[in-house]
GROMACS .gro file of N, CA and C in nm:
model
  393
    1UNK      N    1   0.085  -0.119   0.000
    1UNK     CA    2   0.001   0.001   0.000
    1UNK      C    3   0.090   0.123   0.000
    2UNK      N    4   0.081   0.201  -0.106
    2UNK     CA    5   0.161   0.322  -0.118
    2UNK      C    6   0.084   0.441  -0.058
    3UNK      N    7   0.150   0.515   0.026
    3UNK     CA    8   0.088   0.630   0.097
    3UNK      C    9   0.143   0.760   0.040
    4UNK      N   10   0.059   0.864   0.054
    4UNK     CA   11   0.106   1.002   0.017
    4UNK      C   12   0.051   1.098   0.123
    5UNK      N   13   0.130   1.201   0.143
    5UNK     CA   14   0.085   1.303   0.237
    5UNK      C   15   0.003   1.409   0.163
    6UNK      N   16  -0.114   1.439   0.223
    6UNK     CA   17  -0.199   1.545   0.172
    6UNK      C   18  -0.228   1.646   0.286
    7UNK      N   19  -0.276   1.759   0.250
    7UNK     CA   20  -0.319   1.859   0.349
    7UNK      C   21  -0.468   1.872   0.335
    8UNK      N   22  -0.539   1.876   0.451
    8UNK     CA   23  -0.682   1.905   0.448
    8UNK      C   24  -0.706   2.029   0.529
    9UNK      N   25  -0.807   2.100   0.491
    9UNK     CA   26  -0.865   2.206   0.576
    9UNK      C   27  -1.005   2.160   0.608
   10UNK      N   28  -1.026   2.130   0.739
   10UNK     CA   29  -1.151   2.068   0.783
   10UNK      C   30  -1.231   2.168   0.866
   11UNK      N   31  -1.361   2.173   0.839
   11UNK     CA   32  -1.452   2.267   0.901
   11UNK      C   33  -1.522   2.206   1.019
   12UNK      N   34  -1.520   2.278   1.132
   12UNK     CA   35  -1.604   2.246   1.246
   12UNK      C   36  -1.724   2.340   1.233
   13UNK      N   37  -1.834   2.288   1.178
   13UNK     CA   38  -1.950   2.371   1.147
   13UNK      C   39  -2.017   2.429   1.271
   14UNK      N   40  -2.008   2.363   1.386
   14UNK     CA   41  -2.067   2.413   1.508
   14UNK      C   42  -2.000   2.538   1.558
   15UNK      N   43  -1.862   2.542   1.546
   15UNK     CA   44  -1.785   2.652   1.600
   15UNK      C   45  -1.726   2.739   1.491
   16UNK      N   46  -1.755   2.710   1.364
   16UNK     CA   47  -1.704   2.784   1.249
   16UNK      C   48  -1.551   2.794   1.254
   17UNK      N   49  -1.485   2.684   1.288
   17UNK     CA   50  -1.340   2.678   1.292
   17UNK      C   51  -1.291   2.599   1.171
   18UNK      N   52  -1.181   2.644   1.115
   18UNK     CA   53  -1.116   2.578   1.005
   18UNK      C   54  -0.979   2.531   1.058
   19UNK      N   55  -0.956   2.396   1.048
   19UNK     CA   56  -0.832   2.340   1.099
   19UNK      C   57  -0.754   2.268   0.987
   20UNK      N   58  -0.628   2.311   0.968
   20UNK     CA   59  -0.547   2.235   0.872
   20UNK      C   60  -0.502   2.104   0.936
   21UNK      N   61  -0.500   1.998   0.861
   21UNK     CA   62  -0.458   1.867   0.906
   21UNK      C   63  -0.369   1.804   0.800
   22UNK      N   64  -0.262   1.741   0.845
   22UNK     CA   65  -0.179   1.661   0.755
   22UNK      C   66  -0.226   1.518   0.761
   23UNK      N   67  -0.259   1.462   0.645
   23UNK     CA   68  -0.316   1.327   0.639
   23UNK      C   69  -0.226   1.242   0.553
   24UNK      N   70  -0.216   1.116   0.585
   24UNK     CA   71  -0.139   1.018   0.509
   24UNK      C   72  -0.241   0.924   0.446
   25UNK      N   73  -0.265   0.937   0.317
   25UNK     CA   74  -0.368   0.858   0.252
   25UNK      C   75  -0.314   0.756   0.153
   26UNK      N   76  -0.390   0.652   0.125
   26UNK     CA   77  -0.356   0.547   0.034
   26UNK      C   78  -0.362   0.595  -0.109
   27UNK      N   79  -0.244   0.601  -0.174
   27UNK     CA   80  -0.244   0.657  -0.312
   27UNK      C   81  -0.325   0.576  -0.410
   28UNK      N   82  -0.331   0.446  -0.388
   28UNK     CA   83  -0.407   0.361  -0.479
   28UNK      C   84  -0.559   0.377  -0.463
   29UNK      N   85  -0.603   0.423  -0.348
   29UNK     CA   86  -0.743   0.441  -0.316
   29UNK      C   87  -0.770   0.587  -0.283
   30UNK      N   88  -0.701   0.680  -0.346
   30UNK     CA   89  -0.707   0.820  -0.305
   30UNK      C   90  -0.845   0.885  -0.327
   31UNK      N   91  -0.918   0.842  -0.430
   31UNK     CA   92  -1.049   0.902  -0.454
   31UNK      C   93  -1.141   0.874  -0.340
   32UNK      N   94  -1.147   0.747  -0.292
   32UNK     CA   95  -1.227   0.713  -0.175
   32UNK      C   96  -1.187   0.791  -0.055
   33UNK      N   97  -1.058   0.805  -0.031
   33UNK     CA   98  -1.009   0.883   0.088
   33UNK      C   99  -1.043   1.033   0.073
   34UNK      N  100  -1.045   1.081  -0.048
   34UNK     CA  101  -1.081   1.222  -0.069
   34UNK      C  102  -1.228   1.240  -0.031
   35UNK      N  103  -1.313   1.151  -0.077
   35UNK     CA  104  -1.454   1.158  -0.035
   35UNK      C  105  -1.468   1.163   0.116
   36UNK      N  106  -1.392   1.074   0.183
   36UNK     CA  107  -1.400   1.069   0.331
   36UNK      C  108  -1.358   1.197   0.398
   37UNK      N  109  -1.243   1.252   0.360
   37UNK     CA  110  -1.194   1.372   0.427
   37UNK      C  111  -1.267   1.497   0.385
   38UNK      N  112  -1.316   1.504   0.260
   38UNK     CA  113  -1.392   1.617   0.215
   38UNK      C  114  -1.535   1.608   0.267
   39UNK      N  115  -1.583   1.486   0.288
   39UNK     CA  116  -1.719   1.466   0.341
   39UNK      C  117  -1.827   1.481   0.234
   40UNK      N  118  -1.804   1.417   0.119
   40UNK     CA  119  -1.899   1.431   0.011
   40UNK      C  120  -1.903   1.307  -0.076
   41UNK      N  121  -1.993   1.311  -0.177
   41UNK     CA  122  -2.007   1.201  -0.273
   41UNK      C  123  -1.958   1.239  -0.412
   42UNK      N  124  -1.929   1.368  -0.433
   42UNK     CA  125  -1.891   1.412  -0.565
   42UNK      C  126  -1.781   1.521  -0.550
   43UNK      N  127  -1.662   1.486  -0.590
   43UNK     CA  128  -1.548   1.581  -0.577
   43UNK      C  129  -1.521   1.649  -0.710
   44UNK      N  130  -1.461   1.765  -0.698
   44UNK     CA  131  -1.409   1.837  -0.814
   44UNK      C  132  -1.272   1.886  -0.774
   45UNK      N  133  -1.197   1.936  -0.869
   45UNK     CA  134  -1.064   1.987  -0.833
   45UNK      C  135  -1.028   2.101  -0.925
   46UNK      N  136  -0.940   2.185  -0.875
   46UNK     CA  137  -0.885   2.297  -0.955
   46UNK      C  138  -0.736   2.304  -0.925
   47UNK      N  139  -0.657   2.331  -1.026
   47UNK     CA  140  -0.516   2.360  -1.006
   47UNK      C  141  -0.500   2.509  -0.980
   48UNK      N  142  -0.401   2.540  -0.899
   48UNK     CA  143  -0.369   2.680  -0.870
   48UNK      C  144  -0.221   2.691  -0.841
   49UNK      N  145  -0.168   2.811  -0.856
   49UNK     CA  146  -0.025   2.836  -0.838
   49UNK      C  147   0.001   2.920  -0.714
   50UNK      N  148   0.108   2.887  -0.647
   50UNK     CA  149   0.163   2.970  -0.540
   50UNK      C  150   0.310   2.987  -0.570
   51UNK      N  151   0.352   3.110  -0.597
   51UNK     CA  152   0.493   3.141  -0.627
   51UNK      C  153   0.548   3.052  -0.737
   52UNK      N  154   0.470   3.028  -0.842
   52UNK     CA  155   0.516   2.953  -0.956
   52UNK      C  156   0.508   2.799  -0.939
   53UNK      N  157   0.457   2.752  -0.827
   53UNK     CA  158   0.445   2.609  -0.802
   53UNK      C  159   0.299   2.575  -0.808
   54UNK      N  160   0.262   2.468  -0.881
   54UNK     CA  161   0.122   2.433  -0.903
   54UNK      C  162   0.081   2.325  -0.805
   55UNK      N  163  -0.039   2.343  -0.748
   55UNK     CA  164  -0.099   2.247  -0.657
   55UNK      C  165  -0.244   2.219  -0.704
   56UNK      N  166  -0.302   2.115  -0.650
   56UNK     CA  167  -0.444   2.082  -0.682
   56UNK      C  168  -0.523   2.089  -0.554
   57UNK      N  169  -0.637   2.160  -0.556
   57UNK     CA  170  -0.726   2.161  -0.444
   57UNK      C  171  -0.852   2.079  -0.481
   58UNK      N  172  -0.889   1.988  -0.397
   58UNK     CA  173  -1.009   1.903  -0.416
   58UNK      C  174  -1.117   1.952  -0.320
   59UNK      N  175  -1.240   1.956  -0.371
   59UNK     CA  176  -1.350   2.009  -0.290
   59UNK      C  177  -1.482   1.941  -0.329
   60UNK      N  178  -1.583   1.962  -0.245
   60UNK     CA  179  -1.716   1.907  -0.268
   60UNK      C  180  -1.780   1.985  -0.383
   61UNK      N  181  -1.812   1.915  -0.493
   61UNK     CA  182  -1.866   1.982  -0.609
   61UNK      C  183  -2.009   2.034  -0.584
   62UNK      N  184  -2.073   1.986  -0.481
   62UNK     CA  185  -2.214   2.021  -0.451
   62UNK      C  186  -2.229   2.102  -0.324
   63UNK      N  187  -2.120   2.171  -0.280
   63UNK     CA  188  -2.127   2.240  -0.150
   63UNK      C  189  -2.238   2.344  -0.145
   64UNK      N  190  -2.273   2.404  -0.257
   64UNK     CA  191  -2.378   2.507  -0.255
   64UNK      C  192  -2.517   2.445  -0.233
   65UNK      N  193  -2.532   2.317  -0.256
   65UNK     CA  194  -2.661   2.253  -0.238
   65UNK      C  195  -2.687   2.202  -0.097
   66UNK      N  196  -2.584   2.208  -0.014
   66UNK     CA  197  -2.594   2.143   0.118
   66UNK      C  198  -2.629   2.237   0.233
   67UNK      N  199  -2.650   2.363   0.206
   67UNK     CA  200  -2.701   2.451   0.307
   67UNK      C  201  -2.595   2.522   0.396
   68UNK      N  202  -2.501   2.446   0.447
   68UNK     CA  203  -2.397   2.509   0.531
   68UNK      C  204  -2.268   2.522   0.457
   69UNK      N  205  -2.249   2.636   0.395
   69UNK     CA  206  -2.127   2.662   0.319
   69UNK      C  207  -2.040   2.760   0.396
   70UNK      N  208  -1.929   2.709   0.445
   70UNK     CA  209  -1.831   2.799   0.518
   70UNK      C  210  -1.721   2.830   0.418
   71UNK      N  211  -1.703   2.958   0.383
   71UNK     CA  212  -1.593   2.996   0.292
   71UNK      C  213  -1.460   2.954   0.349
   72UNK      N  214  -1.381   2.885   0.271
   72UNK     CA  215  -1.252   2.835   0.316
   72UNK      C  216  -1.135   2.893   0.237
   73UNK      N  217  -1.155   2.910   0.107
   73UNK     CA  218  -1.039   2.951   0.024
   73UNK      C  219  -1.088   3.037  -0.092
   74UNK      N  220  -1.003   3.133  -0.127
   74UNK     CA  221  -1.028   3.218  -0.246
   74UNK      C  222  -0.921   3.187  -0.347
   75UNK      N  223  -0.963   3.145  -0.465
   75UNK     CA  224  -0.872   3.133  -0.579
   75UNK      C  225  -0.883   3.258  -0.664
   76UNK      N  226  -0.773   3.318  -0.700
   76UNK     CA  227  -0.771   3.438  -0.782
   76UNK      C  228  -0.685   3.407  -0.903
   77UNK      N  229  -0.749   3.366  -1.011
   77UNK     CA  230  -0.678   3.328  -1.132
   77UNK      C  231  -0.706   3.422  -1.247
   78UNK      N  232  -0.603   3.497  -1.286
   78UNK     CA  233  -0.619   3.590  -1.397
   78UNK      C  234  -0.737   3.685  -1.377
   79UNK      N  235  -0.755   3.735  -1.256
   79UNK     CA  236  -0.862   3.830  -1.226
   79UNK      C  237  -0.998   3.768  -1.201
   80UNK      N  238  -1.009   3.636  -1.219
   80UNK     CA  239  -1.137   3.565  -1.194
   80UNK      C  240  -1.126   3.503  -1.055
   81UNK      N  241  -1.220   3.537  -0.969
   81UNK     CA  242  -1.216   3.493  -0.827
   81UNK      C  243  -1.317   3.379  -0.807
   82UNK      N  244  -1.273   3.274  -0.743
   82UNK     CA  245  -1.357   3.157  -0.710
   82UNK      C  246  -1.348   3.137  -0.559
   83UNK      N  247  -1.466   3.127  -0.494
   83UNK     CA  248  -1.470   3.096  -0.352
   83UNK      C  249  -1.502   2.948  -0.339
   84UNK      N  250  -1.414   2.878  -0.263
   84UNK     CA  251  -1.437   2.740  -0.230
   84UNK      C  252  -1.480   2.728  -0.085
   85UNK      N  253  -1.576   2.641  -0.057
   85UNK     CA  254  -1.633   2.629   0.078
   85UNK      C  255  -1.616   2.491   0.133
   86UNK      N  256  -1.622   2.486   0.266
   86UNK     CA  257  -1.622   2.364   0.344
   86UNK      C  258  -1.485   2.294   0.333
   87UNK      N  259  -1.484   2.164   0.356
   87UNK     CA  260  -1.357   2.090   0.364
   87UNK      C  261  -1.283   2.088   0.230
   88UNK      N  262  -1.154   2.104   0.234
   88UNK     CA  263  -1.071   2.101   0.116
   88UNK      C  264  -0.956   2.000   0.136
   89UNK      N  265  -0.903   1.946   0.027
   89UNK     CA  266  -0.791   1.855   0.033
   89UNK      C  267  -0.691   1.899  -0.077
   90UNK      N  268  -0.565   1.902  -0.042
   90UNK     CA  269  -0.462   1.950  -0.137
   90UNK      C  270  -0.361   1.841  -0.169
   91UNK      N  271  -0.327   1.834  -0.300
   91UNK     CA  272  -0.223   1.741  -0.347
   91UNK      C  273  -0.130   1.818  -0.440
   92UNK      N  274  -0.024   1.752  -0.476
   92UNK     CA  275   0.065   1.805  -0.579
   92UNK      C  276   0.061   1.714  -0.697
   93UNK      N  277   0.139   1.742  -0.801
   93UNK     CA  278   0.152   1.649  -0.908
   93UNK      C  279   0.291   1.662  -0.970
   94UNK      N  280   0.333   1.551  -1.034
   94UNK     CA  281   0.464   1.544  -1.093
   94UNK      C  282   0.470   1.622  -1.223
   95UNK      N  283   0.588   1.638  -1.278
   95UNK     CA  284   0.605   1.702  -1.409
   95UNK      C  285   0.534   1.625  -1.518
   96UNK      N  286   0.513   1.497  -1.495
   96UNK     CA  287   0.446   1.411  -1.591
   96UNK      C  288   0.290   1.417  -1.572
   97UNK      N  289   0.245   1.497  -1.476
   97UNK     CA  290   0.102   1.516  -1.459
   97UNK      C  291   0.038   1.412  -1.365
   98UNK      N  292   0.118   1.331  -1.296
   98UNK     CA  293   0.061   1.234  -1.204
   98UNK      C  294   0.047   1.295  -1.064
   99UNK      N  295  -0.059   1.254  -0.998
   99UNK     CA  296  -0.084   1.304  -0.861
   99UNK      C  297   0.027   1.255  -0.770
  100UNK      N  298   0.066   1.341  -0.676
  100UNK     CA  299   0.165   1.305  -0.576
  100UNK      C  300   0.132   1.371  -0.444
  101UNK      N  301   0.193   1.320  -0.342
  101UNK     CA  302   0.177   1.380  -0.210
  101UNK      C  303   0.255   1.512  -0.201
  102UNK      N  304   0.236   1.578  -0.088
  102UNK     CA  305   0.301   1.707  -0.064
  102UNK      C  306   0.425   1.690   0.023
  103UNK      N  307   0.518   1.781   0.005
  103UNK     CA  308   0.639   1.789   0.091
  103UNK      C  309   0.604   1.888   0.205
  104UNK      N  310   0.675   1.879   0.313
  104UNK     CA  311   0.644   1.964   0.430
  104UNK      C  312   0.649   2.113   0.396
  105UNK      N  313   0.748   2.157   0.316
  105UNK     CA  314   0.753   2.298   0.281
  105UNK      C  315   0.635   2.339   0.197
  106UNK      N  316   0.581   2.247   0.115
  106UNK     CA  317   0.463   2.277   0.037
  106UNK      C  318   0.339   2.288   0.123
  107UNK      N  319   0.326   2.205   0.226
  107UNK     CA  320   0.220   2.215   0.321
  107UNK      C  321   0.218   2.351   0.387
  108UNK      N  322   0.334   2.399   0.429
  108UNK     CA  323   0.344   2.530   0.490
  108UNK      C  324   0.310   2.642   0.389
  109UNK      N  325   0.353   2.626   0.266
  109UNK     CA  326   0.325   2.724   0.162
  109UNK      C  327   0.175   2.737   0.139
  110UNK      N  328   0.101   2.626   0.138
  110UNK     CA  329  -0.045   2.627   0.115
  110UNK      C  330  -0.113   2.691   0.238
  111UNK      N  331  -0.075   2.649   0.358
  111UNK     CA  332  -0.134   2.704   0.478
  111UNK      C  333  -0.117   2.855   0.482
  112UNK      N  334   0.006   2.902   0.453
  112UNK     CA  335   0.034   3.046   0.450
  112UNK      C  336  -0.054   3.115   0.348
  113UNK      N  337  -0.069   3.056   0.230
  113UNK     CA  338  -0.153   3.115   0.124
  113UNK      C  339  -0.299   3.132   0.172
  114UNK      N  340  -0.351   3.027   0.235
  114UNK     CA  341  -0.490   3.032   0.281
  114UNK      C  342  -0.509   3.142   0.384
  115UNK      N  343  -0.418   3.147   0.483
  115UNK     CA  344  -0.432   3.245   0.587
  115UNK      C  345  -0.401   3.388   0.537
  116UNK      N  346  -0.307   3.400   0.444
  116UNK     CA  347  -0.275   3.534   0.391
  116UNK      C  348  -0.386   3.593   0.303
  117UNK      N  349  -0.471   3.508   0.249
  117UNK     CA  350  -0.578   3.554   0.166
  117UNK      C  351  -0.713   3.556   0.237
  118UNK      N  352  -0.719   3.535   0.367
  118UNK     CA  353  -0.846   3.530   0.441
  118UNK      C  354  -0.920   3.663   0.430
  119UNK      N  355  -0.853   3.775   0.444
  119UNK     CA  356  -0.923   3.902   0.442
  119UNK      C  357  -0.986   3.926   0.305
  120UNK      N  358  -0.910   3.895   0.199
  120UNK     CA  359  -0.966   3.910   0.064
  120UNK      C  360  -1.085   3.818   0.044
  121UNK      N  361  -1.077   3.697   0.099
  121UNK     CA  362  -1.189   3.605   0.091
  121UNK      C  363  -1.312   3.663   0.159
  122UNK      N  364  -1.297   3.712   0.281
  122UNK     CA  365  -1.409   3.769   0.357
  122UNK      C  366  -1.465   3.892   0.284
  123UNK      N  367  -1.378   3.976   0.223
  123UNK     CA  368  -1.427   4.089   0.146
  123UNK      C  369  -1.512   4.041   0.029
  124UNK      N  370  -1.470   3.936  -0.040
  124UNK     CA  371  -1.548   3.883  -0.154
  124UNK      C  372  -1.684   3.829  -0.107
  125UNK      N  373  -1.683   3.756   0.003
  125UNK     CA  374  -1.810   3.701   0.058
  125UNK      C  375  -1.901   3.818   0.091
  126UNK      N  376  -1.848   3.918   0.160
  126UNK     CA  377  -1.928   4.034   0.197
  126UNK      C  378  -1.988   4.105   0.077
  127UNK      N  379  -1.909   4.123  -0.027
  127UNK     CA  380  -1.956   4.187  -0.151
  127UNK      C  381  -2.066   4.105  -0.215
  128UNK      N  382  -2.053   3.974  -0.214
  128UNK     CA  383  -2.159   3.889  -0.272
  128UNK      C  384  -2.289   3.897  -0.195
  129UNK      N  385  -2.277   3.912  -0.064
  129UNK     CA  386  -2.397   3.918   0.020
  129UNK      C  387  -2.471   4.049  -0.001
  130UNK      N  388  -2.400   4.154  -0.045
  130UNK     CA  389  -2.466   4.286  -0.071
  130UNK      C  390  -2.545   4.283  -0.203
  131UNK      N  391  -2.514   4.192  -0.290
  131UNK     CA  392  -2.578   4.191  -0.424
  131UNK      C  393  -2.723   4.144  -0.412
   0.00000   0.00000   0.00000
């Protein structure tokens, strides 16, 4: 059984807390494990860059249909902003395009990115609520 390290951001809906967690998942069964940690039946993913390094964020494709959507991450790609909600899971990929686990410095880079963009995320959520 081959394992890979992933980063999750998990939501405590009762206390509105977001906690980063390092998880060691089975690479051969990674889709099933993604469902488990994201807490859904249908995942989607988006690639994004931090300082020229590309990562993949996995999320519940139906989070808007579930009622409790806690904003977790803001993606800002070429001026187009996407708000992702609820639990997220992060992976990397090789130069050949294969999924891979994260290195510790990459985990820190993603955590820093999420926390450094929190204010911009909240500003976007607030602007949407005014519409």
